[in-house]
Short mmCIF file of C-alpha atoms in Angstrom, two decimals:
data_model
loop_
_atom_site.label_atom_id
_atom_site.label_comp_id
_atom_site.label_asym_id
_atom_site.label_seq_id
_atom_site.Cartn_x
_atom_site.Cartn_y
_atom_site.Cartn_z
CA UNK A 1 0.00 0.00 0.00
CA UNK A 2 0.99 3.90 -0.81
CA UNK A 3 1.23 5.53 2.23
CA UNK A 4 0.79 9.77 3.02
CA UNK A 5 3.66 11.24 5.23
CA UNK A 6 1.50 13.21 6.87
CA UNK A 7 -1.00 10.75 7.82
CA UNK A 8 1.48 8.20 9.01
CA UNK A 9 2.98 11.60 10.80
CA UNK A 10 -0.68 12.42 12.11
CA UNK A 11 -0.91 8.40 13.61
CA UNK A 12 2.22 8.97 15.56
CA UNK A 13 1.21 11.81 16.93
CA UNK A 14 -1.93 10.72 18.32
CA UNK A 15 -0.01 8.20 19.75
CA UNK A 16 2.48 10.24 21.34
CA UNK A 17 0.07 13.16 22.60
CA UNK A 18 -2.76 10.80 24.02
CA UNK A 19 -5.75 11.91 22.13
CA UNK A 20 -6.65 13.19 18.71
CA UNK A 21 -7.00 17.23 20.74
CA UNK A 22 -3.35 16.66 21.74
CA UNK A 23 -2.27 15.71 18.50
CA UNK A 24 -4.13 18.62 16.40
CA UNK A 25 -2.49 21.35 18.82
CA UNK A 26 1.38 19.56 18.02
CA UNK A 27 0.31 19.87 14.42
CA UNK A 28 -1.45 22.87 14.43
CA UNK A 29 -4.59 22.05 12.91
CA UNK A 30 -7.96 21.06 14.03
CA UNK A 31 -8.71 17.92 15.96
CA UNK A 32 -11.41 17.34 12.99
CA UNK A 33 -8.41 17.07 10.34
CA UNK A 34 -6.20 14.71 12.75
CA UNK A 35 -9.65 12.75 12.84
CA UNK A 36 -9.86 12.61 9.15
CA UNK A 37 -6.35 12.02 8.21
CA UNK A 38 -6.20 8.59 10.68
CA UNK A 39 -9.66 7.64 8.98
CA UNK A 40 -8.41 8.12 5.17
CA UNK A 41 -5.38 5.74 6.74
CA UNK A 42 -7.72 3.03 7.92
CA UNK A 43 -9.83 3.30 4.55
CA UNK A 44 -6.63 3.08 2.58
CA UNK A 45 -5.16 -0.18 4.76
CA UNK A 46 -8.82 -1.54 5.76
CA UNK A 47 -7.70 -1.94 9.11
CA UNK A 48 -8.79 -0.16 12.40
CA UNK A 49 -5.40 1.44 13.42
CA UNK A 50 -6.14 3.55 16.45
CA UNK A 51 -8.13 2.30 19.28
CA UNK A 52 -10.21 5.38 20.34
CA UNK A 53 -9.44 4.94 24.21
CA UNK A 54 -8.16 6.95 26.62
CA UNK A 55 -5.29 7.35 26.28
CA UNK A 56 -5.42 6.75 22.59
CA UNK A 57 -3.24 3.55 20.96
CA UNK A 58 -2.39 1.38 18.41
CA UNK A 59 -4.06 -1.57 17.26
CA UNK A 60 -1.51 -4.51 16.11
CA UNK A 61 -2.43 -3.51 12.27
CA UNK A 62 -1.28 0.07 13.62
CA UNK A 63 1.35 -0.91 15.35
CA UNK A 64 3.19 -1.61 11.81
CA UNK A 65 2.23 2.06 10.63
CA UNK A 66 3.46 3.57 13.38
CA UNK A 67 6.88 2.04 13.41
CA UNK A 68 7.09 2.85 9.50
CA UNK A 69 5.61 6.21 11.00
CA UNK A 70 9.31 6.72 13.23
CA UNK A 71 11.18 4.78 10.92
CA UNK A 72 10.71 7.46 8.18
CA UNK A 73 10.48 10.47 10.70
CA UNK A 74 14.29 9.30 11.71
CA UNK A 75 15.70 9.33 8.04
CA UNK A 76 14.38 12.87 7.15
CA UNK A 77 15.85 14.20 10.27
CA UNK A 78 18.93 12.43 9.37
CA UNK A 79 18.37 13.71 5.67
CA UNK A 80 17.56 16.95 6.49
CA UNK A 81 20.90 17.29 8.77
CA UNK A 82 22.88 16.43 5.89
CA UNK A 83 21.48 18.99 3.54
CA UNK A 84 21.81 21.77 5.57
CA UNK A 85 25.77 20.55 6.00
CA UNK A 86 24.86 20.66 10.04
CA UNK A 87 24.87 18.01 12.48
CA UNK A 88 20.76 18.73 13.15
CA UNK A 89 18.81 17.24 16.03
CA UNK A 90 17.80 13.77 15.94
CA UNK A 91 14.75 12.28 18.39
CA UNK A 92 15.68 8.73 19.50
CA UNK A 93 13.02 6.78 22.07
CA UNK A 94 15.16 3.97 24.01
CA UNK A 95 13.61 1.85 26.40
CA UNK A 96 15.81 1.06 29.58
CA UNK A 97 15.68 -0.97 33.01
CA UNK A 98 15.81 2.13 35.19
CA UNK A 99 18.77 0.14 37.34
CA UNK A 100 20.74 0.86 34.05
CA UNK A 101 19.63 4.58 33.96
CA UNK A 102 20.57 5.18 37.90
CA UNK A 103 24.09 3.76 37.19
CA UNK A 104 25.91 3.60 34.18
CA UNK A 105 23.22 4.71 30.32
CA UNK A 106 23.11 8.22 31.36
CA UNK A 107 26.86 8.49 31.22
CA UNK A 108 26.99 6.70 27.96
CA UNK A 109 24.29 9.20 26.61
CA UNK A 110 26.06 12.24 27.72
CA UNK A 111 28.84 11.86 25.01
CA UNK A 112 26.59 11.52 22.17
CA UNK A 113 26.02 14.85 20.30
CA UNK A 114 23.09 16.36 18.02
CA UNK A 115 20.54 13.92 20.03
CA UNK A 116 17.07 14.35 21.85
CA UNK A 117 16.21 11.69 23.75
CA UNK A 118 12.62 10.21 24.94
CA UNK A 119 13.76 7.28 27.84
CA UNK A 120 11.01 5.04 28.48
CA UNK A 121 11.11 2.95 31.85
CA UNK A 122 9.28 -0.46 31.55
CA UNK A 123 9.99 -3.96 32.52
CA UNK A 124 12.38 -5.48 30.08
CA UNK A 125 9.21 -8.50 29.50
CA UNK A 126 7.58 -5.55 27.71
CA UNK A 127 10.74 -4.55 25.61
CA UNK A 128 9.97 -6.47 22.16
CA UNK A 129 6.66 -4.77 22.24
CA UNK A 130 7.61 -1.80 22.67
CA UNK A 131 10.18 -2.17 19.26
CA UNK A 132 7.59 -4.25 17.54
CA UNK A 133 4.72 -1.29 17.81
CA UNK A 134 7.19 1.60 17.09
CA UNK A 135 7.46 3.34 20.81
CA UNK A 136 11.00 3.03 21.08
CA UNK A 137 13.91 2.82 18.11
CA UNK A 138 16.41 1.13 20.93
CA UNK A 139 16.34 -1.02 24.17
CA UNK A 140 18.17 -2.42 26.57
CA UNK A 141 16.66 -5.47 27.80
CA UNK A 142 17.23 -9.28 28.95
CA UNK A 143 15.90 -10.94 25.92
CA UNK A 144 18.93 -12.52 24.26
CA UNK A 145 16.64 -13.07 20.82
CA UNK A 146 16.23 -9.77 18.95
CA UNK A 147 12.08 -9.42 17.05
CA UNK A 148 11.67 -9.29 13.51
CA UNK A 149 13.33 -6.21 11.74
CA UNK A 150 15.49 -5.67 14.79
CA UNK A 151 19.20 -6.83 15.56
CA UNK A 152 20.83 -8.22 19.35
CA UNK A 153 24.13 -7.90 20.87
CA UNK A 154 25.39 -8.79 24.02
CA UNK A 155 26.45 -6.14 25.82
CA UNK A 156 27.44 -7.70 29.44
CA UNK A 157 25.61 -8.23 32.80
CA UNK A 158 25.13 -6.59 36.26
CA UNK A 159 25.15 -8.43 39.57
CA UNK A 160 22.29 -8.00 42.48
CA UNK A 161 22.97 -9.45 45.72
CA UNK A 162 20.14 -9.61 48.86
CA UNK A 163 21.54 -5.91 51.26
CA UNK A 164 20.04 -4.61 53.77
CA UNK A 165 21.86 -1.93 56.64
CA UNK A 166 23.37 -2.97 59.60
CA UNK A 167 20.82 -1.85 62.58
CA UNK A 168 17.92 -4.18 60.19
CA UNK A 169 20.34 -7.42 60.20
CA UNK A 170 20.41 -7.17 63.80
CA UNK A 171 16.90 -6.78 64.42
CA UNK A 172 15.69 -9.42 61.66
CA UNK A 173 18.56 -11.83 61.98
CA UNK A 174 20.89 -11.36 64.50
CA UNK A 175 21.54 -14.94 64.91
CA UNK A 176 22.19 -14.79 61.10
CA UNK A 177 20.29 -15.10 57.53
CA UNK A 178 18.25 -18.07 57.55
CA UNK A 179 14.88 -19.03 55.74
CA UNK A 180 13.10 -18.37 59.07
CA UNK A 181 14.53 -14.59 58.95
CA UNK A 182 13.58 -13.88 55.40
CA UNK A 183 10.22 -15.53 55.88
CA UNK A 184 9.30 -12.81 58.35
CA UNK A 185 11.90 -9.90 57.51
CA UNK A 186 10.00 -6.83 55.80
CA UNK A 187 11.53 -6.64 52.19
CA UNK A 188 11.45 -3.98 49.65
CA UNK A 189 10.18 -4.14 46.29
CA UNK A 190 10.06 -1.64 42.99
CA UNK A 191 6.40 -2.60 41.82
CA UNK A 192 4.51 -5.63 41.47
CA UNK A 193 6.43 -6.36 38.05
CA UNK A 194 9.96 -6.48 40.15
CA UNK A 195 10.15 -10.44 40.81
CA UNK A 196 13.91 -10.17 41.98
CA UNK A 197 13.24 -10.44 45.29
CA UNK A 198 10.49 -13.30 44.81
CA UNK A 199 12.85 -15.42 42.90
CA UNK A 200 15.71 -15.12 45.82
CA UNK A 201 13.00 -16.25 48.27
CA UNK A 202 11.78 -18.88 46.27
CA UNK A 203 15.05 -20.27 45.96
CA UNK A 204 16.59 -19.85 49.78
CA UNK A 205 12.96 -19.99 51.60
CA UNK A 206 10.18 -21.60 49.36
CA UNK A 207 6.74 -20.50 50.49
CA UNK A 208 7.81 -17.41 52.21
CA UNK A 209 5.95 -14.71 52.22
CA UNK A 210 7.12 -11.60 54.32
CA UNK A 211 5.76 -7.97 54.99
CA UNK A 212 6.81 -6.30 52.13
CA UNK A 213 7.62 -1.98 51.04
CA UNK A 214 6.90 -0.64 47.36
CA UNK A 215 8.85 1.64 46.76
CA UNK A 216 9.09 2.88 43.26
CA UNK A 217 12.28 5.05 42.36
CA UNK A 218 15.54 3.45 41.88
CA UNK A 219 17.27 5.89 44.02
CA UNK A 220 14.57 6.23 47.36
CA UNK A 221 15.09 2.30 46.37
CA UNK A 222 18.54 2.22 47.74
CA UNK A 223 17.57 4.99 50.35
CA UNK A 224 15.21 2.94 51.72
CA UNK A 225 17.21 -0.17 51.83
CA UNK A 226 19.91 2.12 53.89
CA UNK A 227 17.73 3.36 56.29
CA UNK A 228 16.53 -0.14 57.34
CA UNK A 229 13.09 -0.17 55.62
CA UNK A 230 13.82 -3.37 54.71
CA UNK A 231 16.07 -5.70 52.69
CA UNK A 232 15.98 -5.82 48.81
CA UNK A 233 18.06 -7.04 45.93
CA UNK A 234 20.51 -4.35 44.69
CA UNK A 235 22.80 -4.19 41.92
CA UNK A 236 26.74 -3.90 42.97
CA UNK A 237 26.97 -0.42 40.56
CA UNK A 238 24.58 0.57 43.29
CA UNK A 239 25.47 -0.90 46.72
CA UNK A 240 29.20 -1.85 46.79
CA UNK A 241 30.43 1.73 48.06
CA UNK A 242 27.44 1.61 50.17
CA UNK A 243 28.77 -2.35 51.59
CA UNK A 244 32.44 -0.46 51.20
CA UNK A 245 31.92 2.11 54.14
CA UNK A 246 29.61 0.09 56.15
CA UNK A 247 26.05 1.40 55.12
CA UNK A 248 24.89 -1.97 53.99
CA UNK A 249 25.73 -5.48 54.99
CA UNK A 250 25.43 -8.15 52.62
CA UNK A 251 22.97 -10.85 53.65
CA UNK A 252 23.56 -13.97 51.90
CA UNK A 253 27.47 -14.33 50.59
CA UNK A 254 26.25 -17.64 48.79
CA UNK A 255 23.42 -15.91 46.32
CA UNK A 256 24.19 -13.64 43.63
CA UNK A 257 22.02 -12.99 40.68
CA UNK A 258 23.35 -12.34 37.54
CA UNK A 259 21.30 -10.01 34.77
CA UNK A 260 22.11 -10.39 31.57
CA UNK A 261 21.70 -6.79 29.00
CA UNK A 262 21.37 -6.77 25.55
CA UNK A 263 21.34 -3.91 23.22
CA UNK A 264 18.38 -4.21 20.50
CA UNK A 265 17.73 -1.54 17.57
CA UNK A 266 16.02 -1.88 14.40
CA UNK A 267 17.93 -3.16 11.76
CA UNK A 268 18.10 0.36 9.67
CA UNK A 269 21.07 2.24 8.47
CA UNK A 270 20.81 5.32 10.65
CA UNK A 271 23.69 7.00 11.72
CA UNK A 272 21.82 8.15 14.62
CA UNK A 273 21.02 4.97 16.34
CA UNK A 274 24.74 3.31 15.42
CA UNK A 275 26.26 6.78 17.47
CA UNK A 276 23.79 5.70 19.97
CA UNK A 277 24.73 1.88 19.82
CA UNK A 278 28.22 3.16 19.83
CA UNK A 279 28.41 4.85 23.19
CA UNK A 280 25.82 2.58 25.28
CA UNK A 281 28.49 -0.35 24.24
CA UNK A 282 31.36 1.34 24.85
CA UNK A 283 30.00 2.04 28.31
CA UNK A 284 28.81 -1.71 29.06
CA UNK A 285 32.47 -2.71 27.95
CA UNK A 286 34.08 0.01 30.61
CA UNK A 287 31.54 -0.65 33.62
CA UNK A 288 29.25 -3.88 33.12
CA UNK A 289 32.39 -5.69 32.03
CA UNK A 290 34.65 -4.58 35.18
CA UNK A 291 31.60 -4.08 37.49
CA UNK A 292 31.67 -7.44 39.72
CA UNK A 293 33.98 -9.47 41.21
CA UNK A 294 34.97 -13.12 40.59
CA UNK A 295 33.03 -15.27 42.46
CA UNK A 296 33.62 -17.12 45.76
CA UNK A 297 33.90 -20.92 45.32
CA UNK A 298 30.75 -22.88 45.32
CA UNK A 299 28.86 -19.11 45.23
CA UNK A 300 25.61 -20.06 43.18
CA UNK A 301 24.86 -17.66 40.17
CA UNK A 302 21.42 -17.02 38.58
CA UNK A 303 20.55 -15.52 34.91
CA UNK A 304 17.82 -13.33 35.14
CA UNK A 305 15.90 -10.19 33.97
CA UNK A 306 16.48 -6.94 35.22
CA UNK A 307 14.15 -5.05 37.49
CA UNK A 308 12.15 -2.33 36.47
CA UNK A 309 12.74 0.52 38.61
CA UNK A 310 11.67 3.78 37.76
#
């Protein structure tokens, strides 16, 4: 099918602003000509593309517009750059882990020039769909396998470890860590996607089920953990200079769980996202690489997917 820019332009913008009245005021026309553009798109694919909720989103035939939609709005920012013999201003939407984003992707980010970018937290379960329907260009997720028109590359792994601060150890298991501590010992958790914690108890104390503090923001995640709130699973980038000068105490020397990241991006020639791929690998190589230590004999070592904190 023959596609108009300005439709497919209209459809992301609906998507992006929430509404069709959000989208008319980015474009500067009415609401009724967003309304009509999306509708000659539907005629001209037969397909319902927009699901007329609130907010406003993609249906799966849409999905496939949409991501033609940024694939095309990336190339003629790209193209127009190059004409005007000026570096421009791209838009790239990555999707990260926010453990990544508290501790080593912003740096990475930083050096790349004649970039705006839109980071999208989610849980790295939700990362293929988020490249499938054309949110995000880029991602940094757990799922080794990249989805169709995308590519996958290792880029290395970060290490959690159950932490908690000194004055909570002695209250909750002065005698030392043991199933019946972490079956009553309050324990802190991102949201009810985070499963880090669940899959250490599962593993050391099957069936338990302790008191337990959601606490949303990977920084007042680590705060809380300090302050005794409870115990959680925390990545070393985060907690080793806290372990270092005495702020945390690891709980369980025996248990570390390794996260695996991989870098996906669609498969398009866009010097953009390779400038992006460029840095965030560079990075992984300089931190994730060097970021934990070898491990202790007989230490057990778990693959898993990262947390989503926000």
């Amino acid at each position: 099918m023959v596609t108009n820019r300005e439709h497919l332009r209209t459809l992301a913008a609906v998507v992006d602003g929430g509404s069709f009245e959000n989208a008319a005021a980015a474009l500067h026309v009415t609401p009724s000509a967003v309304s009509q553009r999306i509708k000659a798109l539907e005629e001209q694919s037969g397909r319902v593309l927009v699901r007329r909720s609130k907010p406003a989103a993609v249906t799966e035939a849409g999905s496939v517009l949409l991501r033609l939609a940024r694939q095309l709005a990336l190339l003629e920012a790209e193209a127009d750059a190059a004409l005007a013999g000026g570096p421009g201003r791209t838009a790239i939407a990555l999707v990260v882990n926010a453990d990544s984003l508290a501790t080593w992707v912003l740096p990475a980010l930083a050096g790349v020039d004649a970039i705006a970018f839109e980071l999208v937290l989610d849980d790295q379960e939700h990362t293929p769909d988020r490249l499938r329907d054309g949110t995000a260009m880029a991602a940094i997720g757990s799922d080794p396998e990249p989805v169709q028109g995308c590519i996958a590359r290792p880029l290395g792994s970060m290490t959690y470890r159950a932490v908690a601060s000194p004055a909570f150890a002695a209250r909750w298991c002065s005698d030392g860590w043991t199933p019946e501590a972490a079956a009553v010992a309050p324990v802190l958790v991102f949201d009810r996607k985070d499963a880090l914690q669940d899959r250490y108890l599962t593993a050391f104390a099957p069936g338990a089920r302790p008191p337990r503090h959601f606490v949303p923001a990977s920084t007042q995640f680590v705060e809380a953990a300090v302050l005794g709130l409870g115990w959680g699973m925390l990545p070393d980038l985060q907690a080793a200079h806290l372990v270092a000068d005495g702020s945390l105490v690891v709980l369980d020397g025996e248990r570390v769980e390794e996260v695996p990241l991989y870098w996906h991006q669609w498969s398009l020639r866009s010097a953009a996202l390779d400038a992006v791929a460029a840095a965030i690998e560079a990075e992984a190589v300089r931190v994730l690489d060097g970021a934990t230590a070898s491990p202790a004999p007989g230490r057990a070592r778990r693959r898993t997917g990262p947390r989503s904190h926000a």
